[in-house]
Coordinates of N, CA and C in Angstrom, one line a residue:
M1 N 31.6 -62.6 48.5 CA 32.9 -63.1 49.0 C 34.0 -62.3 48.3
E2 N 35.0 -61.9 49.1 CA 36.1 -61.2 48.5 C 37.3 -62.1 48.3
V3 N 37.9 -62.1 47.2 CA 39.1 -62.9 46.8 C 40.2 -62.0 46.7
S4 N 41.4 -62.3 47.3 CA 42.6 -61.5 47.2 C 43.6 -62.4 46.5
Y5 N 44.6 -61.7 45.9 CA 45.7 -62.5 45.2 C 47.0 -62.1 45.7
F6 N 47.9 -63.1 45.8 CA 49.2 -62.8 46.4 C 50.3 -63.7 45.7
E7 N 51.5 -63.4 45.9 CA 52.6 -64.3 45.5 C 52.6 -65.5 46.5
L8 N 52.9 -66.7 46.1 CA 53.0 -67.8 47.0 C 54.0 -67.6 48.1
T9 N 53.7 -68.1 49.3 CA 54.6 -68.1 50.4 C 54.8 -69.5 50.9
Y10 N 55.7 -69.7 51.8 CA 55.9 -71.0 52.4 C 54.7 -71.5 53.0
D11 N 53.9 -70.6 53.7 CA 52.7 -71.0 54.3 C 51.6 -71.6 53.4
D12 N 51.7 -71.2 52.1 CA 50.7 -71.7 51.1 C 51.0 -73.0 50.5
I13 N 52.3 -73.5 50.6 CA 52.7 -74.6 49.8 C 51.9 -75.9 50.2
A14 N 51.7 -76.2 51.4 CA 50.9 -77.4 51.8 C 49.6 -77.4 51.1
K15 N 48.9 -76.3 51.1 CA 47.5 -76.3 50.5 C 47.6 -76.4 49.0
V16 N 48.6 -75.8 48.3 CA 48.8 -75.9 46.9 C 49.1 -77.4 46.5
S17 N 50.0 -78.0 47.3 CA 50.3 -79.4 47.1 C 49.1 -80.3 47.3
Q18 N 48.2 -80.0 48.2 CA 47.0 -80.7 48.5 C 46.1 -80.6 47.2
M19 N 46.0 -79.4 46.7 CA 45.2 -79.2 45.5 C 45.7 -79.9 44.3
E20 N 47.1 -79.9 44.2 CA 47.7 -80.7 43.1 C 47.3 -82.2 43.2
K21 N 47.3 -82.8 44.3 CA 47.0 -84.2 44.5 C 45.5 -84.4 44.2
A22 N 44.7 -83.4 44.5 CA 43.2 -83.6 44.3 C 42.9 -83.5 42.8
Y23 N 43.6 -82.7 42.1 CA 43.1 -82.3 40.7 C 44.0 -82.8 39.6
F24 N 45.2 -83.4 39.9 CA 46.1 -83.7 38.8 C 46.6 -85.2 39.0
G25 N 46.8 -85.8 37.8 CA 47.3 -87.2 37.8 C 48.8 -87.3 38.2
Q26 N 49.5 -86.3 38.0 CA 51.0 -86.3 38.3 C 51.3 -85.0 39.1
P27 N 50.8 -85.0 40.4 CA 50.9 -83.8 41.2 C 52.4 -83.4 41.6
W28 N 52.6 -82.1 41.8 CA 53.8 -81.7 42.3 C 53.8 -81.9 43.8
S29 N 55.0 -82.3 44.4 CA 55.2 -82.4 45.8 C 55.4 -81.1 46.4
E30 N 55.3 -81.0 47.8 CA 55.6 -79.8 48.5 C 57.1 -79.4 48.2
A31 N 58.0 -80.4 48.2 CA 59.4 -80.0 48.0 C 59.6 -79.4 46.6
S32 N 58.9 -80.0 45.6 CA 59.0 -79.4 44.2 C 58.5 -78.0 44.1
I33 N 57.4 -77.8 44.8 CA 56.8 -76.4 44.7 C 57.7 -75.4 45.4
A34 N 58.3 -75.8 46.6 CA 59.2 -74.9 47.3 C 60.5 -74.7 46.5
H35 N 61.0 -75.7 45.8 CA 62.2 -75.6 45.0 C 62.0 -74.5 43.9
Y36 N 60.9 -74.7 43.1 CA 60.6 -73.8 42.0 C 60.3 -72.4 42.5
M37 N 59.6 -72.3 43.7 CA 59.4 -70.9 44.2 C 60.7 -70.2 44.6
E38 N 61.6 -71.0 45.1 CA 62.9 -70.4 45.6 C 63.8 -70.0 44.5
T39 N 63.6 -70.4 43.2 CA 64.5 -70.0 42.1 C 64.3 -68.6 41.8
G40 N 63.2 -68.0 42.2 CA 63.0 -66.5 42.1 C 62.6 -66.0 40.7
N41 N 62.8 -66.8 39.7 CA 62.4 -66.3 38.4 C 61.0 -66.8 37.9
N42 N 60.5 -67.8 38.6 CA 59.2 -68.3 38.3 C 58.1 -67.5 39.0
V43 N 56.9 -67.7 38.4 CA 55.7 -67.0 38.9 C 54.8 -68.0 39.6
F44 N 54.4 -67.7 40.9 CA 53.4 -68.4 41.6 C 52.4 -67.5 42.2
V45 N 51.2 -67.5 41.8 CA 50.2 -66.7 42.3 C 49.1 -67.5 43.0
V46 N 48.7 -67.1 44.2 CA 47.6 -67.8 44.9 C 46.4 -66.8 45.0
A47 N 45.2 -67.4 45.0 CA 44.0 -66.7 45.3 C 43.5 -67.2 46.7
K48 N 43.1 -66.2 47.5 CA 42.6 -66.5 48.8 C 41.3 -65.9 49.1
A49 N 40.5 -66.7 49.8 CA 39.2 -66.2 50.4 C 39.5 -66.2 51.9
G50 N 39.6 -65.0 52.4 CA 40.1 -64.8 53.8 C 41.6 -65.3 53.8
K51 N 41.9 -66.3 54.7 CA 43.2 -66.8 54.7 C 43.4 -68.1 54.0
E52 N 42.3 -68.6 53.4 CA 42.3 -69.9 52.8 C 42.7 -69.8 51.3
V53 N 43.7 -70.6 50.9 CA 44.0 -70.7 49.5 C 42.9 -71.4 48.8
I54 N 42.4 -70.8 47.7 CA 41.3 -71.4 46.9 C 41.7 -71.6 45.5
G55 N 42.9 -71.1 45.1 CA 43.4 -71.3 43.7 C 44.8 -70.9 43.6
Y56 N 45.4 -71.3 42.5 CA 46.8 -70.9 42.3 C 47.1 -71.0 40.8
A57 N 48.2 -70.4 40.4 CA 48.7 -70.5 39.0 C 50.2 -70.5 39.1
A58 N 50.9 -71.3 38.3 CA 52.4 -71.4 38.3 C 52.9 -71.3 36.9
V59 N 53.8 -70.3 36.6 CA 54.4 -70.2 35.3 C 55.9 -70.3 35.5
M60 N 56.5 -71.2 34.8 CA 58.0 -71.4 34.8 C 58.5 -70.4 33.7
C61 N 59.5 -69.6 34.1 CA 60.1 -68.6 33.2 C 61.5 -68.9 32.9
V62 N 61.8 -69.0 31.6 CA 63.2 -69.2 31.1 C 63.4 -68.2 29.9
L63 N 64.3 -67.3 30.2 CA 64.6 -66.3 29.2 C 63.3 -65.5 28.9
D64 N 62.9 -65.5 27.7 CA 61.7 -64.7 27.3 C 60.5 -65.6 27.1
E65 N 60.5 -66.8 27.6 CA 59.4 -67.7 27.4 C 58.9 -68.2 28.8
G66 N 57.6 -68.3 28.9 CA 56.9 -68.8 30.1 C 56.2 -70.1 29.7
N67 N 56.1 -71.0 30.7 CA 55.3 -72.2 30.5 C 54.3 -72.3 31.7
L68 N 53.0 -72.2 31.4 CA 52.0 -72.3 32.4 C 51.9 -73.8 32.8
V69 N 52.5 -74.1 33.9 CA 52.6 -75.5 34.3 C 51.5 -76.0 35.2
S70 N 50.8 -75.1 35.8 CA 49.7 -75.6 36.7 C 48.8 -74.4 37.0
I71 N 47.5 -74.7 37.0 CA 46.5 -73.7 37.5 C 45.3 -74.6 38.0
A72 N 44.8 -74.2 39.2 CA 43.7 -74.9 39.7 C 42.9 -73.9 40.6
V73 N 41.6 -74.1 40.7 CA 40.7 -73.4 41.6 C 39.8 -74.5 42.3
E74 N 39.6 -74.3 43.6 CA 38.8 -75.3 44.3 C 37.4 -75.3 43.7
E75 N 36.8 -76.5 43.6 CA 35.5 -76.7 43.0 C 34.4 -75.7 43.4
D76 N 34.4 -75.4 44.7 CA 33.3 -74.5 45.2 C 33.5 -73.1 44.7
Y77 N 34.6 -72.8 44.1 CA 34.9 -71.4 43.7 C 35.1 -71.2 42.2
R78 N 34.7 -72.3 41.5 CA 34.9 -72.2 40.0 C 33.7 -71.4 39.4
E79 N 33.9 -71.0 38.2 CA 33.0 -70.2 37.4 C 32.7 -68.8 38.0
M80 N 33.7 -68.3 38.7 CA 33.6 -67.0 39.4 C 34.7 -66.0 38.9
G81 N 35.4 -66.4 37.8 CA 36.4 -65.5 37.3 C 37.8 -65.6 38.0
I82 N 37.9 -66.5 38.9 CA 39.2 -66.6 39.7 C 40.3 -67.0 38.8
A83 N 40.1 -68.0 38.0 CA 41.2 -68.5 37.1 C 41.6 -67.5 36.1
S84 N 40.7 -66.7 35.6 CA 41.1 -65.6 34.7 C 41.9 -64.6 35.4
E85 N 41.5 -64.2 36.6 CA 42.3 -63.2 37.4 C 43.7 -63.7 37.7
L86 N 43.8 -65.0 38.1 CA 45.1 -65.6 38.4 C 46.0 -65.5 37.1
L87 N 45.4 -65.8 36.0 CA 46.2 -65.7 34.7 C 46.6 -64.3 34.4
D88 N 45.7 -63.4 34.6 CA 46.0 -62.0 34.3 C 47.2 -61.5 35.2
I89 N 47.1 -61.9 36.4 CA 48.2 -61.5 37.3 C 49.5 -62.2 37.0
A90 N 49.4 -63.5 36.6 CA 50.6 -64.2 36.2 C 51.2 -63.7 34.9
Y91 N 50.4 -63.2 34.0 CA 50.9 -62.5 32.8 C 51.7 -61.3 33.1
D92 N 51.2 -60.5 34.0 CA 51.9 -59.2 34.4 C 53.2 -59.6 35.1
M93 N 53.2 -60.5 36.0 CA 54.4 -60.9 36.7 C 55.4 -61.5 35.8
S94 N 54.9 -62.3 34.8 CA 55.8 -62.9 33.8 C 56.5 -61.8 33.0
Q95 N 55.7 -60.9 32.5 CA 56.3 -59.8 31.7 C 57.4 -59.0 32.5
E96 N 57.1 -58.8 33.8 CA 58.1 -58.2 34.7 C 59.5 -58.9 34.7
R97 N 59.4 -60.2 34.4 CA 60.6 -61.1 34.4 C 61.1 -61.2 33.0
G98 N 60.6 -60.5 32.0 CA 61.1 -60.5 30.6 C 60.4 -61.5 29.7
V99 N 59.3 -62.1 30.2 CA 58.7 -63.1 29.3 C 57.8 -62.4 28.3
A100 N 57.9 -62.9 27.0 CA 57.2 -62.3 25.9 C 56.0 -63.2 25.4
S101 N 56.1 -64.5 25.8 CA 55.0 -65.5 25.4 C 54.9 -66.6 26.5
I102 N 53.7 -67.1 26.6 CA 53.5 -68.2 27.5 C 52.9 -69.4 26.7
N103 N 53.4 -70.6 27.0 CA 52.8 -71.8 26.3 C 52.3 -72.7 27.4
L104 N 51.5 -73.7 27.0 CA 51.0 -74.6 27.9 C 50.6 -75.9 27.2
E105 N 50.4 -77.0 28.0 CA 49.8 -78.2 27.4 C 48.6 -78.4 28.3
V106 N 47.5 -79.0 27.7 CA 46.3 -79.3 28.5 C 45.8 -80.6 27.9
R107 N 45.2 -81.4 28.8 CA 44.6 -82.7 28.4 C 43.5 -82.4 27.4
E108 N 43.5 -83.2 26.3 CA 42.5 -83.0 25.3 C 41.1 -83.1 25.7
S109 N 40.8 -83.8 26.8 CA 39.5 -83.9 27.4 C 39.1 -82.8 28.3
N110 N 40.0 -81.9 28.7 CA 39.7 -80.9 29.7 C 39.1 -79.7 29.0
E111 N 37.8 -79.9 28.7 CA 37.1 -78.8 28.0 C 36.9 -77.5 28.7
A112 N 36.8 -77.6 30.0 CA 36.7 -76.3 30.8 C 38.0 -75.5 30.7
A113 N 39.1 -76.2 30.8 CA 40.4 -75.5 30.7 C 40.6 -74.9 29.3
I114 N 40.3 -75.7 28.3 CA 40.4 -75.3 26.9 C 39.6 -74.1 26.7
R115 N 38.4 -74.0 27.1 CA 37.5 -72.8 27.0 C 38.2 -71.6 27.6
L116 N 38.7 -71.8 28.9 CA 39.4 -70.7 29.6 C 40.6 -70.2 28.8
Y117 N 41.4 -71.1 28.3 CA 42.6 -70.7 27.6 C 42.3 -70.0 26.3
E118 N 41.3 -70.5 25.6 CA 40.9 -69.8 24.3 C 40.3 -68.5 24.6
K119 N 39.5 -68.4 25.7 CA 38.9 -67.1 26.0 C 40.0 -66.1 26.4
E120 N 41.1 -66.6 27.0 CA 42.2 -65.8 27.4 C 43.2 -65.4 26.2
G121 N 42.9 -65.9 25.1 CA 43.7 -65.5 23.9 C 44.8 -66.5 23.5
F122 N 44.8 -67.6 24.1 CA 45.8 -68.7 23.7 C 45.4 -69.2 22.4
E123 N 46.4 -69.5 21.5 CA 46.1 -70.1 20.2 C 46.7 -71.5 20.2
K124 N 45.9 -72.5 19.7 CA 46.3 -73.8 19.6 C 47.4 -73.9 18.5
I125 N 48.5 -74.6 18.9 CA 49.7 -74.7 18.0 C 50.1 -76.1 17.8
G126 N 49.5 -77.1 18.4 CA 49.9 -78.5 18.2 C 49.3 -79.5 19.1
L127 N 49.8 -80.7 19.0 CA 49.3 -81.8 19.8 C 50.5 -82.7 20.2
R128 N 50.5 -83.2 21.4 CA 51.6 -84.2 21.8 C 50.8 -85.5 22.1
K129 N 51.1 -86.5 21.3 CA 50.5 -87.8 21.5 C 50.9 -88.4 22.8
N130 N 49.9 -89.0 23.5 CA 50.2 -89.8 24.7 C 51.1 -89.0 25.8
F131 N 50.9 -87.7 25.9 CA 51.7 -86.9 26.8 C 51.4 -87.2 28.2
Y132 N 50.2 -87.4 28.6 CA 49.8 -87.6 29.9 C 49.6 -89.1 30.3
S133 N 49.8 -89.4 31.6 CA 49.5 -90.7 32.1 C 48.5 -90.5 33.2
N134 N 47.9 -91.6 33.7 CA 46.9 -91.5 34.8 C 45.7 -90.6 34.5
P135 N 45.0 -90.8 33.5 CA 45.0 -91.8 32.4 C 45.9 -91.3 31.2
K136 N 46.2 -92.2 30.3 CA 47.0 -91.8 29.1 C 46.1 -91.0 28.2
E137 N 46.7 -89.9 27.8 CA 45.9 -89.0 26.9 C 46.8 -88.0 26.2
D138 N 46.3 -87.5 25.0 CA 47.1 -86.5 24.3 C 47.0 -85.2 25.0
A139 N 48.0 -84.3 24.7 CA 48.0 -82.9 25.2 C 47.9 -82.0 24.0
V140 N 47.0 -81.0 24.2 CA 46.9 -79.9 23.2 C 47.8 -78.8 23.6
L141 N 48.6 -78.3 22.7 CA 49.6 -77.2 22.9 C 49.0 -75.9 22.6
Y142 N 49.2 -74.9 23.4 CA 48.7 -73.5 23.2 C 49.8 -72.6 23.5
L143 N 49.7 -71.4 22.8 CA 50.7 -70.3 23.0 C 49.9 -69.0 23.0
K144 N 50.4 -68.1 23.9 CA 49.9 -66.7 24.0 C 51.0 -65.8 24.0
Q145 N 51.0 -64.8 23.1 CA 51.9 -63.7 23.0 C 51.5 -62.6 24.0
L146 N 52.4 -62.2 24.9 CA 52.1 -61.1 25.9 C 52.3 -59.8 25.3

């Protein structure tokens, strides 16, 4: 199976929103995704198998800092390196926008994501108590220098 990577387009927003609803307790709406895409400084990368969106990553960029706000890969395509490739492309695109570091928060129970982030060179820098709802849970904070 060949996977290709692209910047998010309007045609991709419905699928990304659908994935948000499937995988996250506080999903982004289509309108929110479109709004942040339109600002021009943020990074949205999608992975596609053929024409089907199978994964995405979103980094909000403010001055020289990025915040990885969302990343997901469809269950049937996990453990294939797609998330790592999405992150690598997002790092490059973020650097092109002047970003020097990327931070993120992740649910304390999300062991698969934590393994990915640590493999990618993110360093644990803190904890936010009761950050998440649906269900209520602490967030682990990570930072990566680009």
